[in-house]
C-alpha positions as CSV (number, residue, x, y, z in Angstrom):
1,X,-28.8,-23.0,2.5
2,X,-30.3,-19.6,2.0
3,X,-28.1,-18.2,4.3
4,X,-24.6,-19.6,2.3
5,X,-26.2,-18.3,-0.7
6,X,-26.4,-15.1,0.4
7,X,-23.1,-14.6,2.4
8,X,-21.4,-15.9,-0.9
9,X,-23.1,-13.5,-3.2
10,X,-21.8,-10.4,-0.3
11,X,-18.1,-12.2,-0.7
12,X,-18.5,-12.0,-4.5
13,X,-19.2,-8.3,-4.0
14,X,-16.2,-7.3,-1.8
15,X,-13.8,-9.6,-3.5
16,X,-13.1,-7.1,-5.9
17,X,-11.1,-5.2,-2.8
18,X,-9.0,-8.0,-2.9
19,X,-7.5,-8.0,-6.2
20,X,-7.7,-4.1,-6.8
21,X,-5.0,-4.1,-3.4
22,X,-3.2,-7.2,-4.5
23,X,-2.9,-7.7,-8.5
24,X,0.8,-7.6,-9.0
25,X,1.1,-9.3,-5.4
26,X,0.5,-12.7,-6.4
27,X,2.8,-15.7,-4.2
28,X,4.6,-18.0,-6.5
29,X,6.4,-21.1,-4.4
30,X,9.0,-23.1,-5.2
31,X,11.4,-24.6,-2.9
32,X,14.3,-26.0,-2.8
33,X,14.7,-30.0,-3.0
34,X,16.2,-30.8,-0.4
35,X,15.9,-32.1,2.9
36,X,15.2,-31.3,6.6
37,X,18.9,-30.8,7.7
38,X,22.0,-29.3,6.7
39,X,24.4,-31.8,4.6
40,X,27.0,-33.1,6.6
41,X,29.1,-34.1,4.4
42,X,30.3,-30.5,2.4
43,X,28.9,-31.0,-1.0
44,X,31.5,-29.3,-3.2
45,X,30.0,-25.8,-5.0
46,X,30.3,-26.9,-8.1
47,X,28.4,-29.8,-8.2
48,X,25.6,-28.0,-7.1
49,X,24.4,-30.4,-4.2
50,X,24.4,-27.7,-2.1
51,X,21.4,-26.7,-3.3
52,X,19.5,-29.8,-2.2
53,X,19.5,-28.8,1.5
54,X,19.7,-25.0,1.2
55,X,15.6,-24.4,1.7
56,X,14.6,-20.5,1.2
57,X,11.2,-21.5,1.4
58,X,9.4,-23.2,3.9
59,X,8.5,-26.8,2.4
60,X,4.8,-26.4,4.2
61,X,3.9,-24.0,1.9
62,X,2.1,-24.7,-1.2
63,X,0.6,-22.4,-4.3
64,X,-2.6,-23.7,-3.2
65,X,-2.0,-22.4,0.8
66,X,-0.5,-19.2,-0.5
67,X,-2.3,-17.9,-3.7
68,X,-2.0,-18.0,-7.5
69,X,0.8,-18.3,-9.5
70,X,1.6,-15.2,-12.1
71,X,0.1,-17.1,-14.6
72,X,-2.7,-17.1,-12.8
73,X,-3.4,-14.2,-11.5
74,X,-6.6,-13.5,-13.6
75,X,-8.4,-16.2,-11.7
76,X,-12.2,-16.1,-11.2
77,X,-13.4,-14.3,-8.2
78,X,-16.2,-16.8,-8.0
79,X,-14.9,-18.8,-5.3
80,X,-12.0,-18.5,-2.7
81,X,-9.1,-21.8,-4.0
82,X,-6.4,-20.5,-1.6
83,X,-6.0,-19.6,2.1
84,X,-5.0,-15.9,1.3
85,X,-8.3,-15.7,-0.4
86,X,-10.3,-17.1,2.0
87,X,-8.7,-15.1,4.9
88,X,-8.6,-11.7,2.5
89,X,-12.4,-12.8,1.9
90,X,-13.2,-12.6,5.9
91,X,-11.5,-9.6,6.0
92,X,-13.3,-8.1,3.8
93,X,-16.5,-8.8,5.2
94,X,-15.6,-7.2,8.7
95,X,-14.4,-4.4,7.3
96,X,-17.6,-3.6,5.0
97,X,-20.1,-4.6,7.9
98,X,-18.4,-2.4,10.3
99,X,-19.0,1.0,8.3
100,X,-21.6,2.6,9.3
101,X,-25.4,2.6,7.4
102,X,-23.1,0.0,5.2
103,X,-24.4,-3.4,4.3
104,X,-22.1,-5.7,2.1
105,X,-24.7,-5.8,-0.6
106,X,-24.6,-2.2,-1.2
107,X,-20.7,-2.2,-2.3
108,X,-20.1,-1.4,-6.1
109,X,-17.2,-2.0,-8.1
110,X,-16.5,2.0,-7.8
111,X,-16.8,1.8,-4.0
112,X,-14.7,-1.5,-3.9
113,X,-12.1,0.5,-5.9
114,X,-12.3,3.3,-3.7
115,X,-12.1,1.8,-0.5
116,X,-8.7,0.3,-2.2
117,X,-7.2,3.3,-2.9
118,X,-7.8,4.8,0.6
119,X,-6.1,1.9,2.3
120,X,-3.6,1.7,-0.2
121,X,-2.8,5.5,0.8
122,X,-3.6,5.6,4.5
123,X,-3.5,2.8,6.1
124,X,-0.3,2.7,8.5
125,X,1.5,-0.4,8.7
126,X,3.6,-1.4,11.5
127,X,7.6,-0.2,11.7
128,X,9.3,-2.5,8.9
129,X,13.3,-1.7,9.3
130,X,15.2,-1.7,6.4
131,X,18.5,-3.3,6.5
132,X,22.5,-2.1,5.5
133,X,24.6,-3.7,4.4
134,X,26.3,-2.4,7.5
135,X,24.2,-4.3,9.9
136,X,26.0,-7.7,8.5
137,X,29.0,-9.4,9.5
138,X,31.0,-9.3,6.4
139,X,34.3,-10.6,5.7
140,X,36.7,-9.6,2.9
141,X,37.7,-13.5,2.8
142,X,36.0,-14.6,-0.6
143,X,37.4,-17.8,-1.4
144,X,36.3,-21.0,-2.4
145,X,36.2,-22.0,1.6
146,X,34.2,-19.2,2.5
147,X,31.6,-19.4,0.4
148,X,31.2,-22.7,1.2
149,X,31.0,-22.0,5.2
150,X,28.5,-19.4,4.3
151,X,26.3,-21.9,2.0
152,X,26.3,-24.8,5.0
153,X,25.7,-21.9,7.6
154,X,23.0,-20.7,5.9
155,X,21.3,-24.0,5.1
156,X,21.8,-24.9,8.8
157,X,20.1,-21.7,10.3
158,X,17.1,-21.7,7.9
159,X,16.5,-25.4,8.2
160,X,16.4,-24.8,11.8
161,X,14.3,-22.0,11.7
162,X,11.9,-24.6,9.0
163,X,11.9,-27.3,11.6
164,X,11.1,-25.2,14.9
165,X,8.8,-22.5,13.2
166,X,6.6,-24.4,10.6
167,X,4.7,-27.1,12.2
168,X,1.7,-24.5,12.5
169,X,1.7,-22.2,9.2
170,X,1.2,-18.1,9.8
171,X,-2.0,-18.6,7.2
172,X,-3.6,-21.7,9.0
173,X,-3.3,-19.7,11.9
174,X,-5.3,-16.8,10.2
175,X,-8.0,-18.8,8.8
176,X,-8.3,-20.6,11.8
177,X,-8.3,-17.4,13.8
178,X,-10.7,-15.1,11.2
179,X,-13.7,-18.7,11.2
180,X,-13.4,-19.2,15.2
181,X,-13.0,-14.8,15.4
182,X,-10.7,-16.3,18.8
183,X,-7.9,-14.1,19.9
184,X,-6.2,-17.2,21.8
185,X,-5.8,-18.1,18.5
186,X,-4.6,-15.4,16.9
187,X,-2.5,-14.7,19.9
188,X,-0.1,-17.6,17.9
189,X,1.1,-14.9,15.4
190,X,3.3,-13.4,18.5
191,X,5.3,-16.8,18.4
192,X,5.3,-16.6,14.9
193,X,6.9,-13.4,14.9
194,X,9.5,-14.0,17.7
195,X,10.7,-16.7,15.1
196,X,10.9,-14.4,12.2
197,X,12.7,-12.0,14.2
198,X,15.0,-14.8,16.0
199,X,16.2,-16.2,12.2
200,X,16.7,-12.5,11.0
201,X,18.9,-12.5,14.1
202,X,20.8,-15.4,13.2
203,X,21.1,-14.7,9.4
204,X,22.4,-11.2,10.8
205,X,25.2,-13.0,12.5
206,X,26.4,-15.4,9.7
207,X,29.8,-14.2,8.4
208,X,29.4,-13.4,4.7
209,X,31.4,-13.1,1.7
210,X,31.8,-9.4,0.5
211,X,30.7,-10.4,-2.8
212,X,27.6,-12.2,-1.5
213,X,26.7,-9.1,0.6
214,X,24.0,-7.7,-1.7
215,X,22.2,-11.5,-2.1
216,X,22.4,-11.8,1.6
217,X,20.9,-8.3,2.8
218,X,18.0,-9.4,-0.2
219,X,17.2,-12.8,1.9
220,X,17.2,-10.9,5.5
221,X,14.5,-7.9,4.4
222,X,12.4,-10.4,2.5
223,X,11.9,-12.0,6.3
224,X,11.7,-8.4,7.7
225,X,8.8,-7.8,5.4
226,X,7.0,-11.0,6.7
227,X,7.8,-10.5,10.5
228,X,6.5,-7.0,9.9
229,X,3.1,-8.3,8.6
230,X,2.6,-11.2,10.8
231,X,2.7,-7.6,13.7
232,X,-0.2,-5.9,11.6
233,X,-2.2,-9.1,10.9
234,X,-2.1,-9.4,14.9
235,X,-5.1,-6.8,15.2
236,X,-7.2,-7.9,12.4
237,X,-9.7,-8.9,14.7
238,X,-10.1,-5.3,15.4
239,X,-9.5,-3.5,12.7
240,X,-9.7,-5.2,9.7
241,X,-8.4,-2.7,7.0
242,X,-4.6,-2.9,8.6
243,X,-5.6,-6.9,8.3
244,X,-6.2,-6.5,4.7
245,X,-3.2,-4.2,4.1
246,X,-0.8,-6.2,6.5
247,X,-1.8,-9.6,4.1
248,X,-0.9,-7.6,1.0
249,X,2.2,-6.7,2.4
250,X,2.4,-10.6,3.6
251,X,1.8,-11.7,-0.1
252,X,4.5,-9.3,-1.3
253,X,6.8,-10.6,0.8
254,X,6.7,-14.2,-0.4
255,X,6.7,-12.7,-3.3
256,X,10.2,-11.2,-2.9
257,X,11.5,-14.1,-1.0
258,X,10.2,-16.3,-4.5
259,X,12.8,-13.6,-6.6
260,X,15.3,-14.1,-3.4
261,X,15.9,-17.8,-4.2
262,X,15.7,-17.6,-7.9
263,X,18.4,-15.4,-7.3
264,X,20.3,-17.5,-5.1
265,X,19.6,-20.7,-7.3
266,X,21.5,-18.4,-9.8
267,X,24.5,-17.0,-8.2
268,X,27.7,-18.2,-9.0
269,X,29.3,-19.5,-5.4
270,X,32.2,-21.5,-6.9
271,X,34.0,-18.5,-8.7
């Protein structure tokens, strides 16, 4: 008992990394409705149905797997209430025991703040690519039709990709990964990130609407930014500062992809 006492006062002490890299980052989820395939039966635009299959989000993520909510984002530090914060927490820990003549009890708020700043300025993440609109295959055909193909295409590739890709989540492998320290473990992120890159592939190769270009290229960097993580948080075994920057890139990307499907909720397919 001693011994959880005292490793829970040295994650109080580091924590402070954690928000001083991610406030602003927080993960808000909120999925679609709808189900686990794409509706077979065209749902008109304007009745909206579409929306019920059209799943942006993966269903098997929760607030409580990702993090707080903006409203909460001033939660206590006292104890980890999310998978980010308990794998950020692990994180942590490697990196302050690994400096050298460092002891986790020996980190102040100034050094926590500093050692923020450095890897917010230094630390080198994997290649992210950013996307043009000239990657996509657009078509000048914006009619009432083709925005409907493109809705049903769309639902159909990303409910796929939900189906295939999300019966293991990228966090529980993390956790997992950071409690056991196993790299067979953590050697699951390399599936993870053949799917991302496979449904950025397909979403590539969905023929859009001109006028639904800009909302399109949004959904396809928002999954670049995670596939780009998932390569970082691949060597956080090893070097645990591009682990903690790689999940505060992670965070901001379901972050984005949260704005994405507001946006698409939003948008206007009808007219």
């Amino acid at each position: 008992m001693r011994g959880l006492h005292i490793m829970n006062k040295q994650y109080k002490k580091i924590f402070s990394v954690l928000f001083a890299i991610l406030v602003g980052a927080s993960i808000v989820f909120l999925a679609w409705k709808g189900g686990d395939v794409a509706p077979t039966d065209n749902p008109s635009l304007g009745s909206n149905k579409w929306k019920d299959a059209l799943v942006v989000i993966p269903q098997t993520y929760t607030s409580k797997t990702l993090g707080s909510t903006k409203g909460d984002i001033e939660m206590s530090t006292e104890e980890a209430t999310t998978t980010t914060d308990v794998v950020a927490r692990k994180l942590l820990l490697e990196y302050a025991t690994s400096q050298a003549g460092v002891t986790t009890a020996e980190i102040s708020d100034a050094d926590a703040q500093s050692i923020a700043n450095t890897l917010a300025q230094e630390v080198k993440l994997p290649h992210k690519k950013n996307y043009v609109l000239g990657d996509l295959n657009v078509s000048l055909d914006n009619s009432y039709d083709a925005n409907l193909l493109y809705i049903n295409t769309l639902s159909a590739r990303l409910n796929k990709y939900v189906a295939t890709g999300q019966k293991e989540t990228d966090l529980t492998i993390l956790l997992s990964a950071m409690t056991t320290r196993s790299t067979t473990t953590l050697g699951k992120l390399k599936e993870k990130e053949a799917i991302y890159q496979d449904l950025i592939k397909d979403l590539l190769a969905i023929k859009t609407p001109s006028r639904i270009t800009q909302l399109h290229l949004r959904l396809i960097q928002d999954y670049e930014t995670l596939r780009s993580s998932i390569v970082g948080l691949q060597s956080m075994l090893i070097d645990p500062v591009v682990g903690i920057a790689a999940l505060a890139e992670y965070r901001v990307g379901f972050d984005d992809l949260f704005l994405t499907e507001k946006a698409y909720r939003e948008f206007n397919f009808a007219n």
